[in-house]
Tab-separated table of C-alpha atoms in Angstrom:
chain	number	residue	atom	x	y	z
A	1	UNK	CA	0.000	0.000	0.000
A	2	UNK	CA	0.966	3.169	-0.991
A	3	UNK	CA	3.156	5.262	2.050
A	4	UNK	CA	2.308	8.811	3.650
A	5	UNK	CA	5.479	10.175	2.756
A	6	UNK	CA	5.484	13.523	2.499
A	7	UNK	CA	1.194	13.635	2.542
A	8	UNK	CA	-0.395	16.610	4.382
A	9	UNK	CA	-2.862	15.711	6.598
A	10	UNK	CA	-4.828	17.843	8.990
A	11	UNK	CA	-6.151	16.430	12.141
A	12	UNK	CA	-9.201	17.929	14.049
A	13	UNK	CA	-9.916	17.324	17.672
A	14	UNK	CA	-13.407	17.621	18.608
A	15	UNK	CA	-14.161	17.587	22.834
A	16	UNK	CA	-13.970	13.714	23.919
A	17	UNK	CA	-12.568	11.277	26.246
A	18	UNK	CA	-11.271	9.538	23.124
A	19	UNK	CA	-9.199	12.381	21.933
A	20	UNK	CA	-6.010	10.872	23.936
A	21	UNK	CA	-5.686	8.241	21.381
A	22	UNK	CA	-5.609	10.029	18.718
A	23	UNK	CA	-1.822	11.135	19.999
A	24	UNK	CA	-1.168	7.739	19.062
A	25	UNK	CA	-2.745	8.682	15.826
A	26	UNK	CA	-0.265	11.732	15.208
A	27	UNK	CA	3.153	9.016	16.238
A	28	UNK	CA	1.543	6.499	13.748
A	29	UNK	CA	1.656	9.261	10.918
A	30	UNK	CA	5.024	11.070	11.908
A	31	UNK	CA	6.473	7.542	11.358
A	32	UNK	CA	5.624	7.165	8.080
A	33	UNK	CA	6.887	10.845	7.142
A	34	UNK	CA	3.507	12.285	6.637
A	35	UNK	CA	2.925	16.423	7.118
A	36	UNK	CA	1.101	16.543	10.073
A	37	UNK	CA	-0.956	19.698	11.215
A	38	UNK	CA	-3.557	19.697	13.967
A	39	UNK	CA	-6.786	21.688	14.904
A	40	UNK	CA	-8.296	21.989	18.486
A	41	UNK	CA	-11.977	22.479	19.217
A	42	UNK	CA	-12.484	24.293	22.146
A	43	UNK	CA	-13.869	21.316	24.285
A	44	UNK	CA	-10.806	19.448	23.039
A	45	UNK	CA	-8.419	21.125	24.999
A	46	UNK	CA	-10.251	19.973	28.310
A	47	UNK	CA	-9.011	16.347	26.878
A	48	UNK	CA	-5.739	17.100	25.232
A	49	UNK	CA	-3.269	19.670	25.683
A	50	UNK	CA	-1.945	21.713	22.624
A	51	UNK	CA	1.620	21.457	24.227
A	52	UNK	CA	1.791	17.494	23.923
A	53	UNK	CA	-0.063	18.048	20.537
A	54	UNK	CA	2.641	20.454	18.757
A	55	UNK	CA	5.680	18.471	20.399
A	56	UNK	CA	4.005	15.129	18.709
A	57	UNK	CA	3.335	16.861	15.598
A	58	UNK	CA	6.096	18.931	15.467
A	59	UNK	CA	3.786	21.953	14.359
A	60	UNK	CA	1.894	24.652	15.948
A	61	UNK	CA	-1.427	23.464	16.806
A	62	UNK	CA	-4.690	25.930	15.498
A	63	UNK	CA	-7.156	26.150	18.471
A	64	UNK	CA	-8.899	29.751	17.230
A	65	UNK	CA	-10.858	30.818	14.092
A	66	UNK	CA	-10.053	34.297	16.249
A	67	UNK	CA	-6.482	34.256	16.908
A	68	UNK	CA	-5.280	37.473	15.552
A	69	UNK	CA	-1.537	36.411	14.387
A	70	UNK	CA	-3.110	33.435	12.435
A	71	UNK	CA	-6.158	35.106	10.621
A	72	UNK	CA	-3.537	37.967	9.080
A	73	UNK	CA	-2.965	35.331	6.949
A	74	UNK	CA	-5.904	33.796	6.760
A	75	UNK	CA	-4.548	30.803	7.929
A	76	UNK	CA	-8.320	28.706	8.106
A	77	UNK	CA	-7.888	29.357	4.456
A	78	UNK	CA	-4.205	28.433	3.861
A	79	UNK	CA	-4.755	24.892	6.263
A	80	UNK	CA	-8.014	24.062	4.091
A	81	UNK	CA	-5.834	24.578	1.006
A	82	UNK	CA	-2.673	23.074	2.532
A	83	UNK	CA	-4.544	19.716	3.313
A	84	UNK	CA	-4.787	16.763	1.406
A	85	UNK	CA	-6.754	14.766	3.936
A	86	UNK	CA	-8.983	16.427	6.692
A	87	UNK	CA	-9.268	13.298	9.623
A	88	UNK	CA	-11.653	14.415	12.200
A	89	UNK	CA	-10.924	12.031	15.234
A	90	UNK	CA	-12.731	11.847	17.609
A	91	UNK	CA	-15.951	13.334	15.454
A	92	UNK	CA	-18.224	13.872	18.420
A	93	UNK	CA	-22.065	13.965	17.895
A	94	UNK	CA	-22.080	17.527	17.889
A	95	UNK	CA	-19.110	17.936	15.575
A	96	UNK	CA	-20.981	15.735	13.293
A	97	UNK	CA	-24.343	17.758	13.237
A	98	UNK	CA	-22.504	20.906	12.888
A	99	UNK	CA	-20.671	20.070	9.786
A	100	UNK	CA	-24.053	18.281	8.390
A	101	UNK	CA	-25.693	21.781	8.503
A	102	UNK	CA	-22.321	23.418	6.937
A	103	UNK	CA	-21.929	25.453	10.223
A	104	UNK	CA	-18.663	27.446	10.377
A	105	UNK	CA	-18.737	28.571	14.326
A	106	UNK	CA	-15.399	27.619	14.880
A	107	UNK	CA	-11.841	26.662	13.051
A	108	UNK	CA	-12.691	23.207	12.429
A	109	UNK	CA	-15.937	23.449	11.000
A	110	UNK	CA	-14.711	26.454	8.767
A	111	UNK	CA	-11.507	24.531	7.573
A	112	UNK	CA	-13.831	21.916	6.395
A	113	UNK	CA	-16.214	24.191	4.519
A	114	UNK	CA	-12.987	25.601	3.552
A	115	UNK	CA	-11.259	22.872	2.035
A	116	UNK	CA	-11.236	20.705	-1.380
A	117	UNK	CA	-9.510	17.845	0.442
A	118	UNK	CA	-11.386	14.358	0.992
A	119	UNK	CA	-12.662	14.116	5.059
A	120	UNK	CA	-12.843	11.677	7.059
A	121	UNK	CA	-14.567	10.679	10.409
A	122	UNK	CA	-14.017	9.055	13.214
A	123	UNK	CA	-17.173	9.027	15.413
A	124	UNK	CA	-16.615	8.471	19.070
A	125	UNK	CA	-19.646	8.958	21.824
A	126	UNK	CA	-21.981	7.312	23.936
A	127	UNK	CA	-23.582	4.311	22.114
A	128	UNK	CA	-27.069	5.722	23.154
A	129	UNK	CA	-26.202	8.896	21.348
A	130	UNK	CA	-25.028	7.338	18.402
A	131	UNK	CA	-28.060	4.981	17.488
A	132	UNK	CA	-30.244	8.104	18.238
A	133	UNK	CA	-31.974	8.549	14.437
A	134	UNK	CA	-30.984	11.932	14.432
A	135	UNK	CA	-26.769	10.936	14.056
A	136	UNK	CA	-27.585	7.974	12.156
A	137	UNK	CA	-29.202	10.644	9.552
A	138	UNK	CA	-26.341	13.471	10.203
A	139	UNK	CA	-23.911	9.779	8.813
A	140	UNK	CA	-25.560	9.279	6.227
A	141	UNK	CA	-25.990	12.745	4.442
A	142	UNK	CA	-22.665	13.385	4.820
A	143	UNK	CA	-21.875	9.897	3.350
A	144	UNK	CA	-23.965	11.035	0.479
A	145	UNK	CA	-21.762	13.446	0.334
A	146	UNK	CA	-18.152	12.011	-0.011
A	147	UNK	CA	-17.621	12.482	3.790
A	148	UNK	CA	-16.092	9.129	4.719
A	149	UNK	CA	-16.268	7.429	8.279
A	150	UNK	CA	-14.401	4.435	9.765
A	151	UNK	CA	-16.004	2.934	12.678
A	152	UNK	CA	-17.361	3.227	15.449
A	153	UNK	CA	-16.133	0.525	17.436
A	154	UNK	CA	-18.557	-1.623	20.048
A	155	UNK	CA	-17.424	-2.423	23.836
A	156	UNK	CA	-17.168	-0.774	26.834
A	157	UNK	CA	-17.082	2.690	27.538
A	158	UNK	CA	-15.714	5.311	29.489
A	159	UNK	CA	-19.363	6.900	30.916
A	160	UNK	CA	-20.052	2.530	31.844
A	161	UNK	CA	-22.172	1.855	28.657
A	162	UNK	CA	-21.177	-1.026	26.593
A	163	UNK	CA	-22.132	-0.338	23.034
A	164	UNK	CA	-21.336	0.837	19.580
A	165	UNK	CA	-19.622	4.160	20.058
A	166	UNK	CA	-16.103	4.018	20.793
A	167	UNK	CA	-13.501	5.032	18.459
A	168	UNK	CA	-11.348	3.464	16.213
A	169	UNK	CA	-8.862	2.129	17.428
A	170	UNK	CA	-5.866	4.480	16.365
A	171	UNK	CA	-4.334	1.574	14.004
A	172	UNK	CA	-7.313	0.829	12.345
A	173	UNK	CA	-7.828	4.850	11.255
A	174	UNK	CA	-4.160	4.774	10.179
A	175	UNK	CA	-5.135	2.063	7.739
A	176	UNK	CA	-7.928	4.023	6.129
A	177	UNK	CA	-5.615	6.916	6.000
A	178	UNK	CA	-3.413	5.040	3.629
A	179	UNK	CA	-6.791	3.663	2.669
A	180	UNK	CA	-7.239	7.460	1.062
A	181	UNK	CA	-4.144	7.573	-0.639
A	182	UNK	CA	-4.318	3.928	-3.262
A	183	UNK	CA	-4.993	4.240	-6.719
A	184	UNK	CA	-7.696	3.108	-8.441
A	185	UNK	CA	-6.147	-0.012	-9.372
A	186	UNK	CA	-8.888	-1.846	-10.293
A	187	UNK	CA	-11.215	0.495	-12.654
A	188	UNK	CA	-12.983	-1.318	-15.024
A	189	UNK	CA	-13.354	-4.865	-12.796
A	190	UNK	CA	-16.911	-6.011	-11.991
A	191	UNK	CA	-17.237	-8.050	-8.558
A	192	UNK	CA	-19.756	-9.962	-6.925
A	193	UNK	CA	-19.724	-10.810	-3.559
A	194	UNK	CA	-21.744	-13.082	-1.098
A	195	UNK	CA	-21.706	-11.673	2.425
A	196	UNK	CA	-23.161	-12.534	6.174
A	197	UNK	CA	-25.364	-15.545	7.283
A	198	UNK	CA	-28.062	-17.068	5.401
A	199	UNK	CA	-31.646	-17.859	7.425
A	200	UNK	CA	-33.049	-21.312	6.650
A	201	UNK	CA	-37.040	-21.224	8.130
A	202	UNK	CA	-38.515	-23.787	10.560
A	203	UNK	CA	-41.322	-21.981	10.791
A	204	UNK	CA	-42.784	-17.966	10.264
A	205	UNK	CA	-40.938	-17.439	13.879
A	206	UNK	CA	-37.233	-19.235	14.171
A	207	UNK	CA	-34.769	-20.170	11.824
A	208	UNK	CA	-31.719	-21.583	11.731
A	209	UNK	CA	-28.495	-19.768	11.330
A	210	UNK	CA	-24.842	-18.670	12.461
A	211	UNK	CA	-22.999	-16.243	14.026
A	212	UNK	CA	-21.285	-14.467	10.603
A	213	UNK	CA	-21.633	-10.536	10.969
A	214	UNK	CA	-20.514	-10.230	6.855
A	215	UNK	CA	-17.851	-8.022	8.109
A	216	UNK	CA	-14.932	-9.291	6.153
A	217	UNK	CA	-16.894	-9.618	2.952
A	218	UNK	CA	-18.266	-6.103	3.361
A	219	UNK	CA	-14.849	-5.132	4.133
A	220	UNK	CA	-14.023	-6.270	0.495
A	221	UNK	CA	-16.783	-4.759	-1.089
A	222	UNK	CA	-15.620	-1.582	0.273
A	223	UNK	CA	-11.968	-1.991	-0.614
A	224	UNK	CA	-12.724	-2.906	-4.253
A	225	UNK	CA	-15.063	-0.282	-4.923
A	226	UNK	CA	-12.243	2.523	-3.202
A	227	UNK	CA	-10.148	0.880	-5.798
A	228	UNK	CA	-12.344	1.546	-8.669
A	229	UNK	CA	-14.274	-1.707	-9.314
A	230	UNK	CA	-17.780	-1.917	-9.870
A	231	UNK	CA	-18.980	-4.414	-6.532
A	232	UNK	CA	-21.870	-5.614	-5.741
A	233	UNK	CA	-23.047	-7.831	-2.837
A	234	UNK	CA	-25.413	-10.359	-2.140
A	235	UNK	CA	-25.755	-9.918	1.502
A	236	UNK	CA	-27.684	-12.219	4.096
A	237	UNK	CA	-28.771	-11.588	7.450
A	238	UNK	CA	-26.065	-8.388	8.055
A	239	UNK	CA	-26.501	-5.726	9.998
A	240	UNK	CA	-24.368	-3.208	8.050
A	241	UNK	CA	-24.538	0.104	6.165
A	242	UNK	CA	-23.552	-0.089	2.421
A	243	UNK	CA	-20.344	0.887	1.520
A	244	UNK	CA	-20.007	3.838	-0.755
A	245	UNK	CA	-20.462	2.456	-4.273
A	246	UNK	CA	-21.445	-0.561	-3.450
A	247	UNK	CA	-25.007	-2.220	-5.061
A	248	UNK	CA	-26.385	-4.257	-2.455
A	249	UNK	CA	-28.821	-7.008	-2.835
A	250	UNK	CA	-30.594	-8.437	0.071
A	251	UNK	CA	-31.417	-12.120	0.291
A	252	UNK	CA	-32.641	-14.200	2.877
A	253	UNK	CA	-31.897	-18.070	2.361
A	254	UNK	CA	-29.424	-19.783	0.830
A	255	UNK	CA	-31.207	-20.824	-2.426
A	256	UNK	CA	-32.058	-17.233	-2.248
A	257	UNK	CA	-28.584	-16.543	-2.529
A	258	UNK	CA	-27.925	-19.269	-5.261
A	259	UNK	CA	-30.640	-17.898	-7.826
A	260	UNK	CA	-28.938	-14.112	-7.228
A	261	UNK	CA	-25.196	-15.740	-7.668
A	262	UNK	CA	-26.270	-17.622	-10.316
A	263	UNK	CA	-27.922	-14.314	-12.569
A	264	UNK	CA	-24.999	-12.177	-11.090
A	265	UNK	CA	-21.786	-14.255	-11.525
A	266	UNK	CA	-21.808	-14.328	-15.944
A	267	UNK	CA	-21.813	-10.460	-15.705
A	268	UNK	CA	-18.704	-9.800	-13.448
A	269	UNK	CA	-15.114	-10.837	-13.714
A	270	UNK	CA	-14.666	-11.989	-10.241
A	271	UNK	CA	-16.930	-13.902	-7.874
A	272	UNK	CA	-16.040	-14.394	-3.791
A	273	UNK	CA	-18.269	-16.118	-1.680
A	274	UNK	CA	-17.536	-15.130	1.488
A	275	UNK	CA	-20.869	-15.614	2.825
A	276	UNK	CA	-21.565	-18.379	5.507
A	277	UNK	CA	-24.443	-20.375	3.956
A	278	UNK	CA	-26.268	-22.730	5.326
A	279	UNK	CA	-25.343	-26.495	4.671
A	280	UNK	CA	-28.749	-27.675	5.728
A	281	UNK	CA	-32.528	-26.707	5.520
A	282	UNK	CA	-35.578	-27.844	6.853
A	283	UNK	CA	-37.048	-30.448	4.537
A	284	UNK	CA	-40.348	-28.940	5.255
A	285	UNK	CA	-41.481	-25.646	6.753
A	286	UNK	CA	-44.425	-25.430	8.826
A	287	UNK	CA	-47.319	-22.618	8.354
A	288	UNK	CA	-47.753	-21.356	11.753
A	289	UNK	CA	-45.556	-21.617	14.864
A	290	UNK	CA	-44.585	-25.062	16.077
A	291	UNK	CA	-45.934	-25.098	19.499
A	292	UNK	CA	-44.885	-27.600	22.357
A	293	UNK	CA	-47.422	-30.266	22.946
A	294	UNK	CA	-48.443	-30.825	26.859
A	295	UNK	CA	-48.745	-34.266	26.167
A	296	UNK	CA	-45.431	-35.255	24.744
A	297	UNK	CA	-43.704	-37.949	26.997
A	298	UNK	CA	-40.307	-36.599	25.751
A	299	UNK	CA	-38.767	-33.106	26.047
A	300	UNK	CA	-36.957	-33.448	22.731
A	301	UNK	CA	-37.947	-32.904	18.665
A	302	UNK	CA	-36.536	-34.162	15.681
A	303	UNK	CA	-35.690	-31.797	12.525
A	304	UNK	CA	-34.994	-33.689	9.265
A	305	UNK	CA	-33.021	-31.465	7.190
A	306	UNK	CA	-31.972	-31.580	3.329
A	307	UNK	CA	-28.462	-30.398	2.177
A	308	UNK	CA	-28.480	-26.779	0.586
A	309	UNK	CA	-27.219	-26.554	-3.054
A	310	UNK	CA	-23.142	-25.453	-2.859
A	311	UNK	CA	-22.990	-21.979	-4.244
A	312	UNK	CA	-19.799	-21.560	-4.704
A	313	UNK	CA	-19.185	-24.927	-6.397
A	314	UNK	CA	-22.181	-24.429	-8.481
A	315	UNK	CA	-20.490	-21.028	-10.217
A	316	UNK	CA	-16.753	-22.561	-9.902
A	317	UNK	CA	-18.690	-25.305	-12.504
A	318	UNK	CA	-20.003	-22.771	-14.788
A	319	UNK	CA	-19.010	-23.579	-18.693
A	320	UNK	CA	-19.818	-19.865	-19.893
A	321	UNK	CA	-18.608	-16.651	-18.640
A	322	UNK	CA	-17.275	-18.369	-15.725
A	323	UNK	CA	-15.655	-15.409	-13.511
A	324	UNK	CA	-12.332	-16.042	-11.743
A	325	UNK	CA	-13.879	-17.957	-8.549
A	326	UNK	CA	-12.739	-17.202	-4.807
A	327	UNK	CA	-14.206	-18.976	-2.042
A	328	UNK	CA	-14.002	-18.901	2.025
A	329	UNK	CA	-13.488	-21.322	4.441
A	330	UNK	CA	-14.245	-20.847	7.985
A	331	UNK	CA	-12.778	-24.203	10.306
A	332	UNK	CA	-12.387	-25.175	13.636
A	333	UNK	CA	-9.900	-27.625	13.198
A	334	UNK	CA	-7.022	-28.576	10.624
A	335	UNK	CA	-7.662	-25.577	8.810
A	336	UNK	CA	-5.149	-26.004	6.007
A	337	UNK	CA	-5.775	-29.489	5.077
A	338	UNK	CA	-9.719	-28.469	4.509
A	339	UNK	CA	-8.830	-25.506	2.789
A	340	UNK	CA	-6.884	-27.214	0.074
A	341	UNK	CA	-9.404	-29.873	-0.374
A	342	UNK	CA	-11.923	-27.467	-0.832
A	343	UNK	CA	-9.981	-25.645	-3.596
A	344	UNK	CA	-9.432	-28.932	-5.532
A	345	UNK	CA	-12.584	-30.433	-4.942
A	346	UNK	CA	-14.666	-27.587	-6.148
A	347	UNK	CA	-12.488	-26.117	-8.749
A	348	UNK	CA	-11.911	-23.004	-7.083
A	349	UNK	CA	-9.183	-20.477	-8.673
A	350	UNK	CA	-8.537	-19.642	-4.351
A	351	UNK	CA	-9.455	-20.110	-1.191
A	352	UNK	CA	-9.223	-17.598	2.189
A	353	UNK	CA	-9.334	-20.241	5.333
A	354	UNK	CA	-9.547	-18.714	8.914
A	355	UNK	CA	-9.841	-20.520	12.250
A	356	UNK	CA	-13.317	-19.627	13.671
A	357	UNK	CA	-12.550	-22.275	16.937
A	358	UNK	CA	-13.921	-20.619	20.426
A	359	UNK	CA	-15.393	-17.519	18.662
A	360	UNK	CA	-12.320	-16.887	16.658
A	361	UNK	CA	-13.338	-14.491	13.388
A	362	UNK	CA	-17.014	-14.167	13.634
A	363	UNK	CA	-18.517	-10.764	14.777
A	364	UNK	CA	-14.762	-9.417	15.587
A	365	UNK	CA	-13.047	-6.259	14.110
A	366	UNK	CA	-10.183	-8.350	13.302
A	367	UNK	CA	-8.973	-11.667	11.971
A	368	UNK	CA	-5.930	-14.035	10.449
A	369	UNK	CA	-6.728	-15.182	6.889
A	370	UNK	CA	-4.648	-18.335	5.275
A	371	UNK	CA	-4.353	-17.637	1.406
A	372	UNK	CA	-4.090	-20.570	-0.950
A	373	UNK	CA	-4.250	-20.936	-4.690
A	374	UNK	CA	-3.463	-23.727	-7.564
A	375	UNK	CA	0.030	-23.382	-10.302
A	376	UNK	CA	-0.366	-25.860	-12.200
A	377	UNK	CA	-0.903	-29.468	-10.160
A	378	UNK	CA	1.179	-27.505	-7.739
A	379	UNK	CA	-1.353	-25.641	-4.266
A	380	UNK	CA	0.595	-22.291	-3.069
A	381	UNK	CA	-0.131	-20.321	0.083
A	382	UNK	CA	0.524	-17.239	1.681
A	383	UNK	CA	0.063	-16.672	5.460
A	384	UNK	CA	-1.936	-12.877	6.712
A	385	UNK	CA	-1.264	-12.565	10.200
A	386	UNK	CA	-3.878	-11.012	12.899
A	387	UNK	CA	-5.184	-7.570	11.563
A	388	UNK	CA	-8.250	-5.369	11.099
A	389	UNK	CA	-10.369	-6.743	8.370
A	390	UNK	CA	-10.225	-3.346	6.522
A	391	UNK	CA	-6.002	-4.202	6.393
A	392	UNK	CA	-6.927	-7.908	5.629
A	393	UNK	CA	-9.460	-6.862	3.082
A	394	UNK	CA	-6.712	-4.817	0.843
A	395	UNK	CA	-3.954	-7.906	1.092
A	396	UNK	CA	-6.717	-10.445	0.328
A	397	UNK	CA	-7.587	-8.114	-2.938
A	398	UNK	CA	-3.943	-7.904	-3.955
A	399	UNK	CA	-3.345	-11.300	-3.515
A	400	UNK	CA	-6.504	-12.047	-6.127
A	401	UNK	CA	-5.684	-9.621	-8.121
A	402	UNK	CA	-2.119	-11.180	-8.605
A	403	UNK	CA	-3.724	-14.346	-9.689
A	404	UNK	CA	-6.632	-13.203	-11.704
A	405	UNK	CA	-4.269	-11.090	-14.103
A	406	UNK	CA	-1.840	-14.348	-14.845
């Protein structure tokens, strides 16, 4: 990935408890040679000082839009013009609704009316305040609007909440940085991807399932469409916005997924199936809610279940149009050996194998991801240690892309 040598990059600091980490934010880009100016909100200095600030950054830090020695030269005009990348991190809820409404009541918010540079936002607050409707909607218009976001992160917080509201961790906000910075490497691909858990009905109330969130195929979709490819997912049950650019087509089962794969896959150059389909169905479905009977001597039921069609195998077998094929494999035990039979035994062009044993992968920010792919009669591999899916995402896509040009 491309470095930050040399980039000028202007962070804001809205008022947050977060606002410590992004010091480690600063280091991160200081390393990699980057330009780095920063801009204080007022509430930010009750978090941060502007002392440890400028001797991290190794620039004067902006805290005024009314500071008399900076504003002789305009200088909310010459940072907005000096920036290639605006970061906001933290973004707190009311930095967020301020810049939706194109406010410009302080430096910050006038730097980023000010400037032609791409933003981006890290949201950190309390979890209640960020599934209030109102933020969601403040998100999304400025999504709409070329404002990009990374995260937030769920856990525990500082006020005692455990949620979705912290942010980013300062790693993962480094990675979209250089995220902001790739070339459009992949203009004039098509993908198709298959994303989250399918939903195979007992009855009009349960179903069966499994714990996939979609995050790493979503994290693809997003990578390859920053990269210039036209993506679009097939996504089961994920709770997840849509990445920027991304078509999105929901689906509930998996020969829901199938029939969309199926009309998809002949139109696109590259198909992953990262989804986690169901093996099994129900063989039948019953009308109304199955009920316990009162009567029954035994406390248990029996479910006979019929195997699901193979997606992935089905458009690795395709004799027209067939796209280059990529498939997933999620184990909880010799993870390798599984992975390479997979790849032979349903003609895939490569397979991504994690360990999902004890919770390992599924519903986490960040996973390990074992690469393998066919030469000739001859299976290569290539290990990706533990990192954020958005990192693993961008490997994974260089890695296909390697093999789908040969």
């Amino acid at each position: 990935m491309e470095n930050l040598q040399n980039k000028n990059i202007v962070i804001g600091i809205t008022g947050g408890i977060a606002a410590y980490k992004t010091i480690e934010l600063i280091r991160l880009l200081k390393k990699s040679q980057a330009n780095v100016r920063v801009v204080l909100t007022p509430a930010a200095k009750a978090f941060v000082t502007p002392l440890t600030l400028q001797a991290i950054s190794g620039n004067h830090v902006a805290e005024s839009l009314l500071d008399p020695s900076a504003e002789l030269a305009m200088g909310h005009i010459e940072l907005a013009k000096w920036a290639d990348l605006v970061v906001i991190a933290p973004a707190s809820a009311d930095f967020i609704a301020r810049l939706r409404v194109g406010m410009a009541n302080d430096l910050l918010s006038t730097l980023c009316l000010a400037t032609s540079a791409p933003i981006l936002l890290a949201p950190a607050m309390n979890q209640q305040m960020y599934h209030q409707a109102i933020t969601q909607e403040n998100l999304a218009t400025l999504q709409t609007r070329g404002v990009r976001c990374i995260g937030p992160n769920a856990g525990e917080q500082a006020c005692g909440d455990v949620g979705k509201g912290r942010m980013s961790e300062p790693a993962e906000i480094y990675q979209a940085i250089q995220q902001s910075f790739v070339e459009p490497d992949c203009q004039g691909l098509s993908v198709v991807i298959t994303a989250g858990a399918t939903r195979e009905a007992l009855d009009p109330v349960r179903f069966l399932s499994n714990h996939s969130s979609g995050k790493m195929g979503f994290a693809l979709a997003e990578d390859f469409a920053k990269r210039g490819a036209k993506v679009t997912v097939i996504a089961g049950s994920v709770n997840l916005p849509t990445p920027q650019g991304v078509e999105r087509i929901n689906i509930v089962s998996a020969e829901d997924m199938l029939e969309a794969a199926k009309k998809m896959a002949p139109h696109h150059d590259i198909f992953i199936a990262c989804a986690a389909v169901a093996d099994f169905r129900p063989a039948e479905v019953c009308k109304q809610k199955m009920k316990k009977d009162p009567k029954m001597a035994t406390e248990t039921m029996t479910l006979t279940l019929i195997k699901n069609p193979d997606i992935v195998a089905t458009i690795a077998a395709m004799q027209e149009n067939r796209p280059f094929v990529v498939g997933f494999a999620a184990e909880t035990q010799d993870v390798a050996d599984y992975a390479k039979d997979k790849l032979v035994r349903k003609n895939l062009d490569m397979i991504c194998a994690n360990d999902v044993s004890n919770g390992k992968g599924f519903n986490q920010e960040q996973n390990a991801i074992q690469l393998f792919w066919k030469a000739g009669e001859t299976i290569h591999e290539k290990s990706l240690p533990l990192a954020s899916k958005l990192q693993l995402g961008n490997e994974i896509i260089d890695a296909i892309l390697t093999q789908f040009k040969k």
